[in-house]
mmCIF file of C-alpha atoms in Angstrom:
data_model
loop_
_atom_site.group_PDB
_atom_site.id
_atom_site.type_symbol
_atom_site.label_atom_id
_atom_site.label_comp_id
_atom_site.label_asym_id
_atom_site.label_seq_id
_atom_site.Cartn_x
_atom_site.Cartn_y
_atom_site.Cartn_z
ATOM 1 C CA UNK A 1 -189.791 96.461 -103.168
ATOM 2 C CA UNK A 2 -189.088 100.103 -104.607
ATOM 3 C CA UNK A 3 -185.047 101.521 -103.197
ATOM 4 C CA UNK A 4 -182.680 103.862 -103.674
ATOM 5 C CA UNK A 5 -179.447 104.703 -104.625
ATOM 6 C CA UNK A 6 -176.558 105.603 -102.412
ATOM 7 C CA UNK A 7 -174.394 108.025 -102.973
ATOM 8 C CA UNK A 8 -171.568 108.563 -101.890
ATOM 9 C CA UNK A 9 -170.888 112.343 -99.175
ATOM 10 C CA UNK A 10 -170.263 115.086 -100.958
ATOM 11 C CA UNK A 11 -166.208 115.968 -100.140
ATOM 12 C CA UNK A 12 -165.135 119.416 -99.509
ATOM 13 C CA UNK A 13 -161.654 120.730 -98.440
ATOM 14 C CA UNK A 14 -161.837 124.388 -96.764
ATOM 15 C CA UNK A 15 -158.761 125.835 -96.272
ATOM 16 C CA UNK A 16 -157.475 128.972 -94.463
ATOM 17 C CA UNK A 17 -154.156 131.198 -93.804
ATOM 18 C CA UNK A 18 -152.116 132.014 -90.824
ATOM 19 C CA UNK A 19 -150.086 134.742 -89.443
ATOM 20 C CA UNK A 20 -149.082 137.621 -91.973
ATOM 21 C CA UNK A 21 -147.435 140.585 -92.110
ATOM 22 C CA UNK A 22 -149.478 142.165 -89.131
ATOM 23 C CA UNK A 23 -151.365 140.041 -88.585
ATOM 24 C CA UNK A 24 -150.406 137.626 -86.262
ATOM 25 C CA UNK A 25 -153.760 135.339 -86.538
ATOM 26 C CA UNK A 26 -155.166 135.260 -89.513
ATOM 27 C CA UNK A 27 -158.993 135.277 -88.763
ATOM 28 C CA UNK A 28 -159.795 132.504 -92.130
ATOM 29 C CA UNK A 29 -158.487 129.507 -90.594
ATOM 30 C CA UNK A 30 -160.214 130.934 -87.268
ATOM 31 C CA UNK A 31 -163.899 131.148 -89.982
ATOM 32 C CA UNK A 32 -162.700 127.013 -91.097
ATOM 33 C CA UNK A 33 -162.022 125.828 -87.516
ATOM 34 C CA UNK A 34 -166.319 126.742 -86.942
ATOM 35 C CA UNK A 35 -167.016 126.319 -89.917
ATOM 36 C CA UNK A 36 -166.341 122.713 -89.469
ATOM 37 C CA UNK A 37 -168.030 122.841 -86.114
ATOM 38 C CA UNK A 38 -170.601 123.705 -87.415
ATOM 39 C CA UNK A 39 -170.892 120.949 -90.122
ATOM 40 C CA UNK A 40 -169.854 118.207 -87.756
ATOM 41 C CA UNK A 41 -167.796 115.479 -89.942
ATOM 42 C CA UNK A 42 -170.298 114.505 -92.170
ATOM 43 C CA UNK A 43 -173.649 115.565 -91.708
ATOM 44 C CA UNK A 44 -176.397 115.217 -95.297
ATOM 45 C CA UNK A 45 -177.043 118.447 -96.364
ATOM 46 C CA UNK A 46 -180.286 120.966 -97.277
ATOM 47 C CA UNK A 47 -180.318 118.732 -100.418
ATOM 48 C CA UNK A 48 -180.614 115.608 -99.020
ATOM 49 C CA UNK A 49 -176.374 115.055 -99.683
ATOM 50 C CA UNK A 50 -174.320 113.368 -97.390
ATOM 51 C CA UNK A 51 -171.482 116.138 -96.833
ATOM 52 C CA UNK A 52 -167.994 114.484 -95.549
ATOM 53 C CA UNK A 53 -166.341 119.283 -94.484
ATOM 54 C CA UNK A 54 -162.336 118.385 -95.140
ATOM 55 C CA UNK A 55 -160.164 120.811 -92.867
ATOM 56 C CA UNK A 56 -156.879 121.493 -93.045
ATOM 57 C CA UNK A 57 -155.047 120.444 -89.618
ATOM 58 C CA UNK A 58 -153.248 124.213 -89.346
ATOM 59 C CA UNK A 59 -154.160 127.196 -91.624
ATOM 60 C CA UNK A 60 -151.837 127.331 -94.427
ATOM 61 C CA UNK A 61 -148.164 129.069 -93.919
ATOM 62 C CA UNK A 62 -148.705 132.841 -96.495
ATOM 63 C CA UNK A 63 -145.561 131.433 -98.613
ATOM 64 C CA UNK A 64 -145.996 130.564 -101.956
ATOM 65 C CA UNK A 65 -143.612 127.277 -102.278
ATOM 66 C CA UNK A 66 -145.391 126.510 -98.772
ATOM 67 C CA UNK A 67 -148.393 126.784 -100.425
ATOM 68 C CA UNK A 68 -147.775 124.624 -103.756
ATOM 69 C CA UNK A 69 -146.388 121.974 -102.280
ATOM 70 C CA UNK A 70 -149.038 121.468 -99.191
ATOM 71 C CA UNK A 71 -151.850 121.419 -102.501
ATOM 72 C CA UNK A 72 -150.199 119.239 -104.452
ATOM 73 C CA UNK A 73 -149.953 116.397 -100.613
ATOM 74 C CA UNK A 74 -153.684 117.408 -99.837
ATOM 75 C CA UNK A 75 -154.935 116.961 -103.524
ATOM 76 C CA UNK A 76 -152.980 112.805 -103.678
ATOM 77 C CA UNK A 77 -154.307 112.486 -99.801
ATOM 78 C CA UNK A 78 -157.738 112.841 -100.760
ATOM 79 C CA UNK A 79 -157.566 111.934 -104.378
ATOM 80 C CA UNK A 80 -161.838 111.768 -104.836
ATOM 81 C CA UNK A 81 -162.510 115.671 -103.326
ATOM 82 C CA UNK A 82 -166.078 117.077 -105.112
ATOM 83 C CA UNK A 83 -165.386 120.684 -104.074
ATOM 84 C CA UNK A 84 -162.550 122.343 -103.233
ATOM 85 C CA UNK A 85 -162.917 126.179 -100.947
ATOM 86 C CA UNK A 86 -160.334 128.615 -100.468
ATOM 87 C CA UNK A 87 -160.448 131.286 -97.722
ATOM 88 C CA UNK A 88 -158.337 134.146 -96.522
ATOM 89 C CA UNK A 89 -158.362 137.560 -95.020
ATOM 90 C CA UNK A 90 -158.811 140.885 -96.769
ATOM 91 C CA UNK A 91 -158.443 143.909 -94.530
ATOM 92 C CA UNK A 92 -159.754 146.345 -96.341
ATOM 93 C CA UNK A 93 -163.010 144.284 -95.639
ATOM 94 C CA UNK A 94 -166.395 145.462 -92.651
ATOM 95 C CA UNK A 95 -166.791 143.144 -89.432
ATOM 96 C CA UNK A 96 -169.928 141.574 -92.177
ATOM 97 C CA UNK A 97 -168.773 142.214 -95.816
ATOM 98 C CA UNK A 98 -167.955 138.896 -97.445
ATOM 99 C CA UNK A 99 -166.117 138.240 -101.089
ATOM 100 C CA UNK A 100 -166.220 135.145 -103.528
ATOM 101 C CA UNK A 101 -163.350 135.273 -105.831
ATOM 102 C CA UNK A 102 -164.465 134.965 -109.375
ATOM 103 C CA UNK A 103 -160.997 134.670 -111.616
ATOM 104 C CA UNK A 104 -157.844 133.966 -110.317
ATOM 105 C CA UNK A 105 -154.686 134.798 -113.104
ATOM 106 C CA UNK A 106 -151.667 132.915 -113.770
ATOM 107 C CA UNK A 107 -149.147 135.417 -113.500
ATOM 108 C CA UNK A 108 -147.752 138.478 -112.089
ATOM 109 C CA UNK A 109 -147.266 137.195 -108.336
ATOM 110 C CA UNK A 110 -144.884 139.634 -107.307
ATOM 111 C CA UNK A 111 -145.658 140.471 -103.577
ATOM 112 C CA UNK A 112 -142.517 139.218 -101.200
ATOM 113 C CA UNK A 113 -144.091 136.162 -98.998
ATOM 114 C CA UNK A 114 -143.544 135.935 -95.435
ATOM 115 C CA UNK A 115 -139.740 134.174 -96.957
ATOM 116 C CA UNK A 116 -139.371 137.216 -99.085
ATOM 117 C CA UNK A 117 -139.736 136.079 -101.560
ATOM 118 C CA UNK A 118 -142.270 136.215 -105.013
ATOM 119 C CA UNK A 119 -144.307 133.810 -106.686
ATOM 120 C CA UNK A 120 -141.633 133.138 -109.383
ATOM 121 C CA UNK A 121 -138.776 132.125 -107.113
ATOM 122 C CA UNK A 122 -140.041 129.177 -105.803
ATOM 123 C CA UNK A 123 -140.527 127.775 -109.599
ATOM 124 C CA UNK A 124 -139.009 124.852 -110.794
ATOM 125 C CA UNK A 125 -138.273 123.989 -114.625
ATOM 126 C CA UNK A 126 -141.070 121.391 -114.619
ATOM 127 C CA UNK A 127 -143.891 123.939 -112.689
ATOM 128 C CA UNK A 128 -142.524 126.637 -115.059
ATOM 129 C CA UNK A 129 -143.295 124.301 -117.532
ATOM 130 C CA UNK A 130 -146.832 123.354 -116.293
ATOM 131 C CA UNK A 131 -148.125 126.870 -115.291
ATOM 132 C CA UNK A 132 -146.120 128.314 -118.884
ATOM 133 C CA UNK A 133 -146.861 126.193 -120.845
ATOM 134 C CA UNK A 134 -149.865 124.999 -120.456
ATOM 135 C CA UNK A 135 -151.928 126.507 -117.208
ATOM 136 C CA UNK A 136 -154.329 129.766 -118.947
ATOM 137 C CA UNK A 137 -153.651 133.910 -118.546
ATOM 138 C CA UNK A 138 -156.840 132.884 -116.186
ATOM 139 C CA UNK A 139 -159.387 130.303 -114.623
ATOM 140 C CA UNK A 140 -162.335 130.280 -113.533
ATOM 141 C CA UNK A 141 -164.009 128.571 -110.959
ATOM 142 C CA UNK A 142 -167.143 126.685 -112.447
ATOM 143 C CA UNK A 143 -170.195 126.728 -109.657
ATOM 144 C CA UNK A 144 -172.762 129.619 -110.090
ATOM 145 C CA UNK A 145 -171.412 132.017 -108.581
ATOM 146 C CA UNK A 146 -174.526 134.671 -108.517
ATOM 147 C CA UNK A 147 -177.687 132.312 -107.541
ATOM 148 C CA UNK A 148 -175.120 131.353 -104.995
ATOM 149 C CA UNK A 149 -174.674 134.260 -103.471
ATOM 150 C CA UNK A 150 -178.861 134.855 -103.782
ATOM 151 C CA UNK A 151 -179.457 131.940 -101.523
ATOM 152 C CA UNK A 152 -176.794 131.890 -99.278
ATOM 153 C CA UNK A 153 -178.544 135.965 -97.372
ATOM 154 C CA UNK A 154 -180.989 134.659 -98.252
ATOM 155 C CA UNK A 155 -180.933 131.910 -95.501
ATOM 156 C CA UNK A 156 -178.234 134.279 -93.881
ATOM 157 C CA UNK A 157 -181.332 136.510 -91.520
ATOM 158 C CA UNK A 158 -178.799 138.672 -89.952
ATOM 159 C CA UNK A 159 -177.446 141.619 -92.493
ATOM 160 C CA UNK A 160 -174.247 140.460 -94.610
ATOM 161 C CA UNK A 161 -173.082 141.568 -97.979
ATOM 162 C CA UNK A 162 -172.139 139.151 -99.414
ATOM 163 C CA UNK A 163 -170.653 140.609 -103.098
ATOM 164 C CA UNK A 164 -168.484 138.901 -105.872
ATOM 165 C CA UNK A 165 -165.475 139.814 -107.073
ATOM 166 C CA UNK A 166 -162.797 140.055 -109.590
ATOM 167 C CA UNK A 167 -160.059 140.996 -107.931
ATOM 168 C CA UNK A 168 -157.813 138.049 -105.372
ATOM 169 C CA UNK A 169 -156.057 140.000 -105.280
ATOM 170 C CA UNK A 170 -152.239 138.857 -106.563
ATOM 171 C CA UNK A 171 -150.546 137.728 -103.991
ATOM 172 C CA UNK A 172 -151.911 134.138 -102.245
ATOM 173 C CA UNK A 173 -155.025 134.304 -101.934
ATOM 174 C CA UNK A 174 -154.936 134.558 -105.356
ATOM 175 C CA UNK A 175 -151.835 131.876 -105.498
ATOM 176 C CA UNK A 176 -153.438 129.127 -104.281
ATOM 177 C CA UNK A 177 -157.301 129.665 -106.000
ATOM 178 C CA UNK A 178 -155.442 129.768 -109.223
ATOM 179 C CA UNK A 179 -152.894 126.726 -108.090
ATOM 180 C CA UNK A 180 -156.157 124.962 -107.009
ATOM 181 C CA UNK A 181 -157.300 125.667 -110.277
ATOM 182 C CA UNK A 182 -155.399 124.330 -112.875
ATOM 183 C CA UNK A 183 -154.528 121.191 -110.885
ATOM 184 C CA UNK A 184 -157.892 120.324 -111.851
ATOM 185 C CA UNK A 185 -158.288 122.270 -115.526
ATOM 186 C CA UNK A 186 -154.978 119.419 -116.072
ATOM 187 C CA UNK A 187 -157.548 116.539 -114.981
ATOM 188 C CA UNK A 188 -159.283 117.469 -117.377
ATOM 189 C CA UNK A 189 -155.932 118.067 -120.410
ATOM 190 C CA UNK A 190 -153.768 115.662 -119.741
ATOM 191 C CA UNK A 191 -154.562 113.829 -122.497
ATOM 192 C CA UNK A 192 -155.219 116.930 -124.574
ATOM 193 C CA UNK A 193 -152.579 119.354 -127.432
ATOM 194 C CA UNK A 194 -152.416 122.966 -126.009
ATOM 195 C CA UNK A 195 -154.414 124.181 -129.493
ATOM 196 C CA UNK A 196 -157.327 121.976 -128.476
ATOM 197 C CA UNK A 197 -157.045 123.545 -124.908
ATOM 198 C CA UNK A 198 -156.956 126.574 -125.860
ATOM 199 C CA UNK A 199 -160.121 126.244 -127.992
ATOM 200 C CA UNK A 200 -162.372 124.300 -125.495
ATOM 201 C CA UNK A 201 -161.248 127.172 -122.699
ATOM 202 C CA UNK A 202 -162.438 130.209 -124.566
ATOM 203 C CA UNK A 203 -166.142 128.448 -125.819
ATOM 204 C CA UNK A 204 -167.056 126.461 -122.500
ATOM 205 C CA UNK A 205 -169.603 128.559 -120.894
ATOM 206 C CA UNK A 206 -169.986 127.468 -116.640
ATOM 207 C CA UNK A 207 -173.191 129.229 -117.107
ATOM 208 C CA UNK A 208 -174.525 126.287 -119.510
ATOM 209 C CA UNK A 209 -174.021 124.172 -115.533
ATOM 210 C CA UNK A 210 -176.563 122.218 -114.868
ATOM 211 C CA UNK A 211 -176.534 120.290 -111.348
ATOM 212 C CA UNK A 212 -175.933 117.068 -111.437
ATOM 213 C CA UNK A 213 -173.535 117.136 -113.638
ATOM 214 C CA UNK A 214 -169.810 117.002 -111.941
ATOM 215 C CA UNK A 215 -167.929 120.777 -111.973
ATOM 216 C CA UNK A 216 -165.667 121.370 -114.183
ATOM 217 C CA UNK A 217 -163.403 123.285 -112.010
ATOM 218 C CA UNK A 218 -164.489 122.878 -108.632
ATOM 219 C CA UNK A 219 -162.715 125.530 -106.658
ATOM 220 C CA UNK A 220 -163.987 128.701 -105.169
ATOM 221 C CA UNK A 221 -161.835 131.426 -103.235
ATOM 222 C CA UNK A 222 -164.059 133.500 -100.438
ATOM 223 C CA UNK A 223 -162.956 136.709 -98.978
ATOM 224 C CA UNK A 224 -163.070 136.899 -94.546
ATOM 225 C CA UNK A 225 -162.998 140.045 -92.915
ATOM 226 C CA UNK A 226 -160.271 140.548 -90.614
ATOM 227 C CA UNK A 227 -161.834 140.993 -87.311
ATOM 228 C CA UNK A 228 -161.356 138.453 -84.753
ATOM 229 C CA UNK A 229 -164.455 139.740 -82.478
ATOM 230 C CA UNK A 230 -165.934 136.002 -81.548
ATOM 231 C CA UNK A 231 -169.379 136.905 -82.491
ATOM 232 C CA UNK A 232 -167.300 138.053 -86.040
ATOM 233 C CA UNK A 233 -166.358 135.381 -86.213
ATOM 234 C CA UNK A 234 -169.162 132.602 -85.389
ATOM 235 C CA UNK A 235 -170.818 134.296 -88.241
ATOM 236 C CA UNK A 236 -168.084 134.016 -90.655
ATOM 237 C CA UNK A 237 -168.222 130.834 -89.908
ATOM 238 C CA UNK A 238 -172.398 131.041 -90.448
ATOM 239 C CA UNK A 239 -171.294 132.540 -94.287
ATOM 240 C CA UNK A 240 -169.354 130.085 -94.907
ATOM 241 C CA UNK A 241 -171.616 125.910 -93.179
ATOM 242 C CA UNK A 242 -173.736 128.527 -95.262
ATOM 243 C CA UNK A 243 -171.649 128.309 -99.297
ATOM 244 C CA UNK A 244 -170.892 125.453 -98.590
ATOM 245 C CA UNK A 245 -174.621 123.632 -97.923
ATOM 246 C CA UNK A 246 -175.561 125.637 -100.917
ATOM 247 C CA UNK A 247 -173.023 125.018 -103.758
ATOM 248 C CA UNK A 248 -175.102 121.328 -102.496
ATOM 249 C CA UNK A 249 -177.660 122.353 -103.548
ATOM 250 C CA UNK A 250 -176.793 123.919 -106.308
ATOM 251 C CA UNK A 251 -174.551 121.867 -107.927
ATOM 252 C CA UNK A 252 -174.764 118.542 -106.688
ATOM 253 C CA UNK A 253 -178.174 118.258 -106.130
ATOM 254 C CA UNK A 254 -180.187 115.409 -108.628
ATOM 255 C CA UNK A 255 -183.348 113.881 -108.836
ATOM 256 C CA UNK A 256 -182.930 110.420 -106.151
ATOM 257 C CA UNK A 257 -183.936 107.877 -108.957
ATOM 258 C CA UNK A 258 -186.081 105.036 -108.327
ATOM 259 C CA UNK A 259 -185.001 101.250 -109.210
ATOM 260 C CA UNK A 260 -187.488 98.717 -109.027
#
């Protein structure tokens, strides 16, 4: 009798930030909580794949050192993670406006964090070598953003503005994005010399990705509006939940092969 192959659930990690400056409650973490509630712990996505959504239990401290240490902990705890979506607050966004960031940069994190430190202050010698010697000037997600935006907007019945952005702000939002991308970039390049890495990065076209193939850099950053109105937070949770589902459809769907 024919049988279908079993596939492990797609494991998705969601994070949001904590208080900073005048924002005593950060909408990004509130939205993450609502997205997780909509997903449940393990559900079957629209693609037919099961999705396991893992949320960090508390908002991430808006600190360069804390972010780097927490990412080390999270990736050690979840070595089998398939997709990471970080979220953060953009105070300039209207209540139904969301940005998907497409690029993160290595340098020029000069705005002080909640501890009064800038990006370079946290770098140990070993970390500096990892970033400066092995880290490209910029990294981009392997997620196909244009079709993702189109599909998410088609799935949500209320009007929203969902756009791609190339300016993540050179603060903790962009910092966590680059740090997270670099960890996946480093996994692929552990046994390669810097010349090989630079050449391959220049030749790689993320639009060549085919559904069913593992994403090389499966990290995305979503900027959300600052509004703490309950209806706005629910909308944000719906948008983030839909982003997860549509990424699964775009990148983790593959025809099931019947084994005879």
